[in-house]
Short mmCIF file of C-alpha atoms in Angstrom, two decimals:
data_model
loop_
_atom_site.label_atom_id
_atom_site.label_comp_id
_atom_site.label_asym_id
_atom_site.label_seq_id
_atom_site.Cartn_x
_atom_site.Cartn_y
_atom_site.Cartn_z
CA MET A 1 0.37 101.65 27.19
CA SER A 2 -2.89 103.40 26.25
CA ASP A 3 -6.33 101.81 26.40
CA LYS A 4 -6.81 98.79 24.22
CA PHE A 5 -8.83 99.18 21.03
CA ASP A 6 -11.01 96.68 19.21
CA VAL A 7 -9.63 97.95 15.89
CA ILE A 8 -6.63 100.09 14.98
CA VAL A 9 -6.34 101.20 11.37
CA ILE A 10 -2.97 102.42 10.08
CA GLY A 11 -3.63 104.94 7.32
CA SER A 12 -6.55 107.31 6.67
CA GLY A 13 -6.85 107.00 2.90
CA PRO A 14 -10.00 105.73 1.16
CA GLY A 15 -9.43 102.27 2.59
CA GLY A 16 -8.39 103.31 6.08
CA TYR A 17 -10.87 106.06 6.92
CA VAL A 18 -13.81 104.08 5.54
CA ALA A 19 -12.77 101.02 7.58
CA ALA A 20 -12.43 103.14 10.72
CA ILE A 21 -15.84 104.75 10.32
CA ARG A 22 -17.51 101.41 9.61
CA ALA A 23 -15.87 99.82 12.63
CA ALA A 24 -17.06 102.61 14.91
CA GLN A 25 -20.57 102.38 13.45
CA LEU A 26 -20.63 98.70 14.38
CA GLY A 27 -19.81 99.51 17.98
CA LEU A 28 -16.11 98.68 17.91
CA LYS A 29 -13.69 100.88 19.82
CA THR A 30 -11.64 102.24 16.94
CA ALA A 31 -8.51 104.30 16.34
CA CYS A 32 -6.97 105.47 13.07
CA VAL A 33 -3.28 106.34 12.74
CA GLU A 34 -2.21 109.00 10.25
CA LYS A 35 1.26 110.55 9.83
CA TRP A 36 0.43 113.18 7.21
CA VAL A 37 0.41 116.77 8.55
CA ASP A 38 0.15 120.18 6.92
CA ASP A 39 2.46 123.16 7.30
CA LYS A 40 0.78 123.96 10.63
CA ASN A 41 1.36 120.44 11.93
CA ALA A 42 -2.36 119.69 11.75
CA PRO A 43 -3.39 116.18 10.64
CA VAL A 44 -4.21 115.71 6.96
CA LEU A 45 -6.76 112.95 6.39
CA GLY A 46 -7.87 111.24 3.19
CA GLY A 47 -4.55 109.90 1.95
CA THR A 48 -3.28 110.25 -1.60
CA CYS A 49 -6.73 110.05 -3.19
CA LEU A 50 -8.27 113.08 -1.53
CA ASN A 51 -5.12 115.18 -1.27
CA VAL A 52 -2.92 114.58 -4.32
CA GLY A 53 -4.78 112.01 -6.40
CA CYS A 54 -8.33 111.22 -7.42
CA ILE A 55 -10.15 114.31 -6.16
CA PRO A 56 -7.78 117.16 -7.11
CA SER A 57 -7.06 115.65 -10.52
CA LYS A 58 -10.80 115.34 -11.24
CA ALA A 59 -11.32 118.96 -10.22
CA LEU A 60 -8.70 120.06 -12.76
CA LEU A 61 -10.06 117.70 -15.41
CA GLU A 62 -13.59 119.03 -14.95
CA THR A 63 -12.50 122.65 -15.12
CA THR A 64 -10.32 122.21 -18.19
CA HIS A 65 -13.02 120.20 -19.94
CA LYS A 66 -15.39 123.12 -19.48
CA LEU A 67 -12.73 125.41 -20.93
CA HIS A 68 -12.25 123.15 -23.94
CA GLU A 69 -16.00 122.89 -24.48
CA ALA A 70 -16.37 126.65 -24.35
CA GLN A 71 -13.52 127.21 -26.78
CA HIS A 72 -14.29 124.43 -29.24
CA GLY A 73 -17.84 123.16 -28.68
CA PHE A 74 -20.02 126.15 -27.94
CA ALA A 75 -20.03 127.60 -31.44
CA ALA A 76 -21.61 124.47 -32.93
CA GLN A 77 -24.40 124.81 -30.36
CA GLY A 78 -25.05 128.44 -31.21
CA ILE A 79 -23.35 129.85 -28.13
CA VAL A 80 -21.08 132.81 -28.73
CA ALA A 81 -18.27 132.94 -26.17
CA GLU A 82 -15.32 134.94 -27.38
CA ASN A 83 -11.88 135.17 -25.78
CA VAL A 84 -12.56 132.50 -23.19
CA ARG A 85 -9.38 131.86 -21.22
CA MET A 86 -8.19 130.07 -18.10
CA ASP A 87 -7.17 131.74 -14.86
CA THR A 88 -4.81 128.94 -13.90
CA LYS A 89 -4.13 130.21 -10.40
CA GLN A 90 -7.85 130.35 -9.66
CA MET A 91 -8.27 126.85 -11.09
CA VAL A 92 -5.63 125.53 -8.69
CA ALA A 93 -7.10 127.51 -5.79
CA ARG A 94 -10.53 125.97 -6.43
CA LYS A 95 -8.95 122.52 -6.52
CA ASN A 96 -7.27 123.19 -3.18
CA GLN A 97 -10.54 124.35 -1.62
CA ILE A 98 -12.32 121.18 -2.72
CA VAL A 99 -9.54 119.12 -1.14
CA LYS A 100 -9.75 121.14 2.07
CA ASN A 101 -13.51 120.68 2.27
CA LEU A 102 -13.32 116.92 1.84
CA THR A 103 -10.42 116.27 4.19
CA GLY A 104 -12.07 118.44 6.82
CA GLY A 105 -15.21 116.40 6.28
CA ILE A 106 -13.39 113.21 7.25
CA ALA A 107 -12.25 114.81 10.51
CA GLY A 108 -15.89 115.67 11.20
CA LEU A 109 -16.98 112.11 10.44
CA PHE A 110 -14.33 110.71 12.77
CA LYS A 111 -15.65 112.94 15.54
CA ALA A 112 -19.29 112.12 14.83
CA ASN A 113 -18.63 108.38 14.86
CA GLY A 114 -16.25 108.34 17.80
CA VAL A 115 -13.07 107.34 15.94
CA THR A 116 -9.90 108.21 17.85
CA LEU A 117 -7.25 109.85 15.66
CA LEU A 118 -3.68 108.91 16.57
CA GLN A 119 -1.38 111.40 14.87
CA GLY A 120 1.98 110.01 13.81
CA LYS A 121 3.65 107.21 11.88
CA GLY A 122 2.20 103.81 12.70
CA LYS A 123 4.15 100.57 12.88
CA LEU A 124 2.79 97.12 13.66
CA LEU A 125 4.71 95.27 16.37
CA ALA A 126 4.29 91.70 17.60
CA ASN A 127 1.07 90.69 19.36
CA LYS A 128 -0.99 93.32 17.55
CA GLN A 129 0.64 96.27 19.25
CA VAL A 130 0.91 99.49 17.26
CA GLU A 131 3.73 101.94 17.80
CA VAL A 132 2.91 105.55 16.89
CA THR A 133 5.76 108.00 16.40
CA ALA A 134 4.56 111.61 16.45
CA ALA A 135 6.07 114.44 14.43
CA ASP A 136 8.00 115.63 17.49
CA GLY A 137 9.61 112.21 17.89
CA SER A 138 7.56 111.08 20.88
CA VAL A 139 6.44 107.45 20.82
CA SER A 140 3.25 105.89 22.16
CA LEU A 141 2.20 102.24 22.21
CA HIS A 142 -1.33 100.97 21.62
CA ALA A 143 -2.86 97.51 21.65
CA ALA A 144 -5.73 96.14 19.59
CA GLU A 145 -7.73 92.99 19.09
CA ASN A 146 -7.51 93.63 15.33
CA VAL A 147 -5.21 95.75 13.17
CA ILE A 148 -5.95 96.88 9.63
CA LEU A 149 -2.95 97.97 7.54
CA ALA A 150 -3.96 100.61 4.99
CA SER A 151 -0.82 102.66 4.36
CA GLY A 152 -1.40 103.14 0.62
CA SER A 153 1.19 103.75 -2.09
CA VAL A 154 3.64 106.32 -3.41
CA PRO A 155 4.77 107.23 -6.94
CA VAL A 156 7.53 105.17 -8.50
CA GLU A 157 10.66 107.23 -9.11
CA ILE A 158 13.08 106.39 -11.89
CA PRO A 159 16.85 107.12 -11.88
CA PRO A 160 16.92 108.70 -15.36
CA ALA A 161 14.47 111.40 -14.24
CA PRO A 162 15.11 112.39 -10.59
CA LEU A 163 12.47 114.72 -9.19
CA THR A 164 13.54 118.36 -9.28
CA GLU A 165 11.32 120.99 -7.69
CA GLY A 166 9.37 122.98 -10.25
CA LEU A 167 10.78 121.10 -13.24
CA ILE A 168 10.62 117.31 -12.91
CA LEU A 169 7.47 116.41 -11.00
CA ASP A 170 5.52 113.43 -9.71
CA ASN A 171 1.71 113.37 -9.67
CA ALA A 172 1.56 115.55 -6.52
CA GLY A 173 3.79 118.23 -8.01
CA ALA A 174 1.88 118.09 -11.29
CA LEU A 175 -1.31 119.10 -9.47
CA ASP A 176 0.25 122.35 -8.26
CA ILE A 177 1.41 123.70 -11.61
CA ASP A 178 -0.12 127.20 -11.66
CA GLU A 179 1.08 128.43 -15.05
CA VAL A 180 0.44 126.71 -18.35
CA PRO A 181 3.74 125.20 -19.55
CA ALA A 182 4.36 125.84 -23.23
CA ARG A 183 5.94 122.38 -23.59
CA LEU A 184 5.03 119.53 -21.23
CA GLY A 185 6.65 116.12 -21.22
CA ILE A 186 5.12 113.10 -19.52
CA ILE A 187 6.82 109.77 -18.90
CA GLY A 188 4.18 107.07 -18.83
CA ALA A 189 0.94 106.71 -20.80
CA GLY A 190 -1.07 105.18 -17.98
CA VAL A 191 -4.01 106.62 -16.07
CA ILE A 192 -2.10 109.49 -14.43
CA GLY A 193 -0.08 110.36 -17.51
CA LEU A 194 -3.11 110.56 -19.78
CA GLU A 195 -5.19 112.54 -17.31
CA MET A 196 -2.40 115.05 -16.65
CA GLY A 197 -1.71 115.30 -20.36
CA SER A 198 -5.39 116.00 -21.05
CA ILE A 199 -5.55 118.75 -18.43
CA TRP A 200 -2.65 120.76 -19.83
CA ALA A 201 -3.32 120.07 -23.51
CA ARG A 202 -6.75 121.67 -23.03
CA CYS A 203 -5.04 124.71 -21.55
CA GLY A 204 -2.78 125.05 -24.57
CA SER A 205 0.37 123.09 -23.68
CA GLU A 206 2.23 121.15 -26.33
CA VAL A 207 2.12 117.72 -24.68
CA THR A 208 4.44 114.81 -25.49
CA VAL A 209 3.90 111.47 -23.75
CA LEU A 210 6.73 108.92 -23.70
CA GLU A 211 5.56 105.34 -23.17
CA ALA A 212 8.16 102.58 -22.88
CA MET A 213 5.77 99.83 -23.94
CA ASP A 214 5.13 99.23 -27.63
CA SER A 215 1.38 98.95 -27.09
CA PHE A 216 -1.06 101.56 -25.79
CA LEU A 217 -3.12 100.72 -22.67
CA ALA A 218 -2.12 97.10 -23.04
CA LEU A 219 -4.35 95.81 -20.23
CA THR A 220 -7.57 97.34 -21.55
CA ASP A 221 -9.83 95.89 -24.22
CA GLN A 222 -8.07 96.61 -27.49
CA ASP A 223 -11.15 98.16 -29.11
CA VAL A 224 -11.10 100.70 -26.27
CA ALA A 225 -7.33 101.20 -26.52
CA LYS A 226 -7.44 101.84 -30.27
CA GLU A 227 -10.32 104.29 -29.96
CA ALA A 228 -8.66 106.09 -27.06
CA TYR A 229 -5.36 106.41 -28.90
CA LYS A 230 -7.13 107.86 -31.93
CA LEU A 231 -9.14 110.38 -29.90
CA MET A 232 -6.27 111.49 -27.66
CA THR A 233 -3.96 111.96 -30.60
CA LYS A 234 -6.69 114.01 -32.26
CA GLN A 235 -6.86 116.16 -29.11
CA GLY A 236 -3.20 117.04 -29.44
CA LEU A 237 -1.37 114.53 -27.26
CA ASP A 238 1.77 113.34 -29.04
CA ILE A 239 1.99 109.78 -27.69
CA LYS A 240 5.28 108.09 -28.53
CA LEU A 241 5.18 104.31 -27.97
CA GLY A 242 8.31 102.23 -27.42
CA ALA A 243 10.04 105.33 -26.09
CA ARG A 244 12.20 104.60 -23.02
CA CYS A 245 13.64 107.49 -21.02
CA THR A 246 17.41 107.15 -20.55
CA GLY A 247 18.27 110.43 -18.88
CA THR A 248 17.42 114.06 -18.21
CA GLU A 249 19.43 117.26 -18.16
CA ILE A 250 18.33 120.57 -16.70
CA LYS A 251 19.50 123.79 -18.34
CA GLY A 252 18.04 126.88 -16.72
CA LYS A 253 14.27 126.43 -16.76
CA GLU A 254 14.27 123.73 -19.44
CA VAL A 255 14.50 119.97 -19.20
CA THR A 256 16.11 117.93 -21.93
CA VAL A 257 14.71 114.42 -21.90
CA LYS A 258 16.82 111.73 -23.52
CA TYR A 259 15.07 108.60 -24.74
CA THR A 260 15.44 105.74 -27.16
CA ASP A 261 12.87 104.43 -29.60
CA ALA A 262 12.83 102.32 -32.76
CA ASN A 263 14.84 105.04 -34.53
CA GLY A 264 17.60 105.18 -31.92
CA ASP A 265 18.59 107.91 -29.47
CA GLN A 266 16.27 110.93 -29.28
CA GLU A 267 15.93 114.16 -27.30
CA LEU A 268 12.93 116.19 -26.20
CA VAL A 269 13.11 119.67 -24.68
CA VAL A 270 10.26 120.64 -22.34
CA ASP A 271 9.46 123.29 -19.73
CA LYS A 272 8.13 120.75 -17.25
CA LEU A 273 8.34 116.97 -17.04
CA ILE A 274 5.87 114.75 -15.19
CA VAL A 275 7.00 111.27 -14.16
CA ALA A 276 3.95 108.97 -14.12
CA VAL A 277 5.27 105.43 -14.41
CA GLY A 278 3.14 103.86 -11.71
CA ARG A 279 2.97 103.50 -7.94
CA ARG A 280 4.48 101.17 -5.36
CA PRO A 281 3.14 99.98 -1.99
CA LEU A 282 4.15 102.09 1.01
CA THR A 283 5.13 99.27 3.35
CA GLN A 284 8.72 100.09 4.29
CA GLY A 285 8.85 100.36 8.09
CA LEU A 286 5.17 99.44 8.39
CA VAL A 287 5.58 96.07 10.14
CA ALA A 288 8.22 94.67 12.47
CA ASP A 289 10.00 91.48 11.43
CA ASP A 290 8.45 89.40 14.22
CA THR A 291 4.79 90.17 13.47
CA GLY A 292 4.23 87.21 11.16
CA VAL A 293 3.07 89.47 8.32
CA LYS A 294 4.62 88.35 5.02
CA LEU A 295 5.63 90.65 2.15
CA ASP A 296 6.73 89.81 -1.39
CA GLU A 297 9.84 91.14 -3.11
CA ARG A 298 7.98 94.22 -4.37
CA GLY A 299 6.68 95.20 -0.95
CA PHE A 300 3.11 93.95 -1.30
CA ILE A 301 1.61 92.20 1.73
CA PHE A 302 0.35 88.65 1.23
CA VAL A 303 -3.37 88.32 2.02
CA ASP A 304 -6.15 85.83 1.33
CA GLU A 305 -9.40 86.64 -0.50
CA GLN A 306 -10.73 88.36 2.62
CA CYS A 307 -7.57 90.42 3.21
CA ARG A 308 -6.24 88.39 6.14
CA THR A 309 -2.46 88.45 6.47
CA ASN A 310 -0.39 85.55 7.80
CA ALA A 311 -0.71 87.05 11.30
CA PRO A 312 -4.00 86.29 13.11
CA GLY A 313 -6.09 89.40 13.69
CA VAL A 314 -4.06 91.48 11.21
CA TYR A 315 -5.56 92.54 7.87
CA ALA A 316 -4.21 94.56 4.94
CA ILE A 317 -6.21 96.44 2.32
CA GLY A 318 -5.88 98.78 -0.64
CA ASP A 319 -2.72 99.57 -2.57
CA ILE A 320 -0.48 97.43 -0.36
CA VAL A 321 -2.16 94.17 -1.43
CA ARG A 322 -2.85 92.36 -4.69
CA GLY A 323 -5.25 93.77 -7.23
CA PRO A 324 -5.69 97.16 -8.87
CA MET A 325 -4.62 100.29 -6.98
CA LEU A 326 -8.07 101.87 -6.89
CA ALA A 327 -9.66 103.96 -4.15
CA HIS A 328 -13.04 102.24 -4.41
CA LYS A 329 -11.45 98.81 -4.23
CA ALA A 330 -9.63 99.85 -1.04
CA SER A 331 -12.84 101.24 0.50
CA GLU A 332 -14.82 98.09 -0.18
CA GLU A 333 -12.01 95.94 1.19
CA GLY A 334 -12.13 98.05 4.34
CA ILE A 335 -15.88 97.47 4.66
CA MET A 336 -15.45 93.72 4.09
CA VAL A 337 -12.70 93.37 6.68
CA VAL A 338 -14.57 95.29 9.37
CA ASP A 339 -17.77 93.32 8.77
CA ILE A 340 -15.77 90.10 9.21
CA ILE A 341 -14.19 91.43 12.40
CA ALA A 342 -17.69 92.23 13.69
CA GLY A 343 -18.80 88.66 13.04
CA HIS A 344 -20.73 89.19 9.83
CA LYS A 345 -20.33 87.32 6.56
CA ALA A 346 -18.70 89.41 3.86
CA GLN A 347 -16.92 88.97 0.55
CA LEU A 348 -15.80 91.38 -2.14
CA ASN A 349 -16.43 90.33 -5.73
CA TYR A 350 -13.13 91.20 -7.39
CA ASP A 351 -14.55 90.33 -10.81
CA CYS A 352 -16.84 93.36 -10.56
CA VAL A 353 -14.40 96.15 -9.71
CA PRO A 354 -14.68 98.94 -12.31
CA ASN A 355 -11.72 100.82 -13.78
CA ILE A 356 -11.94 104.38 -15.10
CA ILE A 357 -9.67 106.87 -16.86
CA TYR A 358 -11.12 110.38 -16.61
CA THR A 359 -9.99 111.80 -19.93
CA PHE A 360 -12.68 113.08 -22.29
CA PRO A 361 -14.17 110.96 -23.56
CA GLU A 362 -13.81 108.86 -20.42
CA LEU A 363 -12.70 105.22 -20.52
CA ALA A 364 -14.42 102.75 -18.20
CA TRP A 365 -14.58 99.00 -17.99
CA VAL A 366 -15.51 96.10 -15.75
CA GLY A 367 -14.91 92.38 -16.15
CA LYS A 368 -12.72 90.73 -18.75
CA THR A 369 -11.55 91.95 -22.12
CA GLU A 370 -12.26 90.22 -25.39
CA GLN A 371 -8.58 89.31 -25.66
CA GLU A 372 -8.51 87.70 -22.20
CA LEU A 373 -11.58 85.61 -22.88
CA LYS A 374 -10.33 84.41 -26.24
CA ASN A 375 -6.98 83.48 -24.73
CA GLU A 376 -8.86 81.48 -22.09
CA GLY A 377 -10.79 79.67 -24.81
CA VAL A 378 -14.17 81.06 -23.76
CA ALA A 379 -16.76 81.19 -26.53
CA ILE A 380 -18.21 84.71 -26.51
CA LYS A 381 -20.59 86.98 -28.34
CA VAL A 382 -20.05 90.73 -28.57
CA GLY A 383 -22.39 93.68 -28.94
CA LYS A 384 -21.31 97.23 -29.68
CA PHE A 385 -23.22 100.49 -29.93
CA PRO A 386 -21.72 103.89 -30.90
CA PHE A 387 -22.72 107.10 -29.14
CA ALA A 388 -22.90 108.66 -32.60
CA ALA A 389 -26.28 106.88 -32.93
CA SER A 390 -27.58 108.19 -29.59
CA GLY A 391 -29.97 111.13 -29.75
CA ARG A 392 -29.13 112.27 -26.23
CA ALA A 393 -25.38 112.09 -26.95
CA MET A 394 -25.95 114.21 -30.06
CA ALA A 395 -27.86 116.77 -27.99
CA ALA A 396 -24.99 116.82 -25.48
CA ASN A 397 -22.39 117.24 -28.24
CA ALA A 398 -20.66 114.08 -26.98
CA THR A 399 -20.92 111.50 -29.74
CA GLU A 400 -17.45 110.02 -29.61
CA GLY A 401 -16.96 106.44 -28.43
CA PHE A 402 -19.12 103.40 -27.84
CA VAL A 403 -20.41 100.78 -25.41
CA LYS A 404 -19.09 97.25 -25.90
CA MET A 405 -20.68 94.29 -24.12
CA ILE A 406 -19.28 90.76 -24.00
CA ALA A 407 -21.41 87.77 -23.03
CA ASP A 408 -20.82 84.04 -22.73
CA GLU A 409 -22.03 82.38 -25.92
CA LYS A 410 -23.51 79.42 -24.05
CA THR A 411 -24.96 80.95 -20.88
CA ASP A 412 -25.51 84.54 -22.11
CA ARG A 413 -24.00 85.81 -18.83
CA ILE A 414 -22.33 89.22 -19.14
CA LEU A 415 -18.57 88.81 -18.76
CA GLY A 416 -17.33 92.31 -19.48
CA VAL A 417 -18.44 95.81 -20.46
CA HIS A 418 -16.09 98.40 -21.95
CA ILE A 419 -17.05 102.02 -22.61
CA VAL A 420 -15.48 105.02 -24.30
CA GLY A 421 -17.77 108.00 -23.84
CA GLY A 422 -18.55 111.33 -22.26
CA ILE A 423 -20.02 109.90 -19.04
CA ALA A 424 -18.51 106.42 -19.14
CA SER A 425 -17.64 106.71 -15.44
CA GLU A 426 -21.35 106.91 -14.60
CA LEU A 427 -22.60 104.40 -17.16
CA ILE A 428 -20.20 101.70 -16.00
CA ALA A 429 -22.12 101.43 -12.72
CA GLN A 430 -25.04 99.93 -14.66
CA ALA A 431 -22.74 97.21 -15.94
CA VAL A 432 -21.26 96.60 -12.47
CA ILE A 433 -24.73 96.16 -10.96
CA ALA A 434 -25.78 93.83 -13.77
CA MET A 435 -22.67 91.69 -13.41
CA GLU A 436 -22.90 91.66 -9.60
CA PHE A 437 -26.34 90.07 -9.98
CA CYS A 438 -25.06 87.65 -12.64
CA ALA A 439 -27.25 89.22 -15.29
CA THR A 440 -27.40 87.96 -18.85
CA ALA A 441 -27.45 90.09 -21.97
CA GLU A 442 -31.11 89.13 -22.29
CA ASP A 443 -31.81 90.56 -18.83
CA LEU A 444 -30.64 93.97 -20.02
CA GLN A 445 -32.39 93.52 -23.36
CA MET A 446 -35.68 93.16 -21.46
CA THR A 447 -35.00 96.13 -19.16
CA VAL A 448 -36.77 99.41 -19.94
CA PHE A 449 -34.32 102.29 -20.35
CA ALA A 450 -35.67 105.86 -20.35
CA HIS A 451 -35.65 107.77 -23.64
CA PRO A 452 -33.82 109.88 -24.54
CA THR A 453 -30.84 109.03 -22.35
CA VAL A 454 -27.20 108.20 -22.91
CA SER A 455 -27.89 105.01 -20.94
CA GLU A 456 -29.81 103.66 -23.91
CA ALA A 457 -26.41 102.90 -25.42
CA VAL A 458 -25.98 100.18 -22.76
CA HIS A 459 -29.38 98.77 -23.72
CA GLU A 460 -28.53 98.81 -27.41
CA ALA A 461 -25.15 97.15 -26.79
CA ALA A 462 -26.97 94.35 -24.95
CA LEU A 463 -29.36 93.99 -27.88
CA ALA A 464 -26.41 93.98 -30.29
CA VAL A 465 -24.94 90.97 -28.48
CA ASP A 466 -27.65 88.90 -30.23
CA ASN A 467 -27.77 91.08 -33.36
CA HIS A 468 -31.01 92.71 -32.22
CA ALA A 469 -29.86 96.34 -31.97
CA ILE A 470 -32.55 98.72 -33.18
CA HIS A 471 -30.72 101.94 -33.95
CA VAL A 472 -27.65 100.61 -35.78
CA ALA A 473 -27.17 97.96 -38.40
CA ASN A 474 -26.31 94.64 -36.73
CA ARG A 475 -23.02 92.93 -37.44
CA LYS A 476 -22.57 89.35 -38.31
CA LYS A 477 -21.50 87.07 -35.46
CA ARG A 478 -17.75 86.84 -35.03
#
């Protein structure tokens, strides 16, 4: 058996690598286990997010947004840019270089902080021993005072649409498309489906999204969902609700997608099909039966509010535990767990975890929706401010969407903020900070926001909560 570690982390995704670095910074002897290797058998760090998720998808979204702006927005601003087109192969190459830079950066951070990388598949055994099986089949055994499970998640596959190389793709395969498909089908109108649809619609694909649910973005605030549906439909996404895929058939280089909707059996012929129906925890083979770690029927690991499992000294974070499957949530759970291991007091406020969909306009929210609060019987007051009334948004040619703020009618405490807008992903941080400090709508009303900025929309939404907005007519209380 190798030397004993203070902390062994299984998984080097946003939860795992952050936890490992933090542990090493706090003086704990730390190792991180990662099974992912490239075609040269070199370790690949960063997990799904950096390699086939958050980062590469944002690179493609950013590039295609610039293309769309050049083709459709420059003329109104007096910029003449004729025959602007996309070099799709170069777009993908740039995406790959960004991924390479970031994953290589993690390796450098491990070295700088003294984190030991154990290459191979990690499995938790009894008594906090970790078995690591390398790519060549060799097995090593390591012991730790504390183990952090951070193995992440994988895409859900569905029997009616089995993955087929080059034709029926999951999110990883979708990121490597290097020619614009004339007809693109997407199963699932969630975060991944809408982002992938946006990317290729901007490049000229005819995009059809099949969503089995009858409602669009059911878990978001319905004002946001309605606005998003309107804008994305306007951008060319054909979003079919209540459309359940029943089968697929490949003929040459075409995929025939069979589905049912309110009108009965339907067919859709596409050049490529992306399956984006969600993700599941990657916990199969992660823990031995005698470890004491408990899993539910879906493969999620049971943990308490501070990510402790049923086994003493064993923690689990990120996509394999309850809560949203978000990289930043996993990272902060990793920080919390390591601080607790080091003897510090730590707690993550799960009520203040932001969610973002990086379409354009972006969708971002934190806290509860208006529907949730009403169902809970909470008396609320709502303020809303459109970007169409923002001078800076007009100057940026990004006037679609709004900021919506919800506050408790009795205490004035901010309970939720929901944004549709060009830089919603950046603006939502203001709401997260405010809610983390238990701010009231009045607190933001009395805060000085620079002019002209898009952030003023947050200020005006706070003012609108009490019908005091300056730059739009105030609505009557609901």
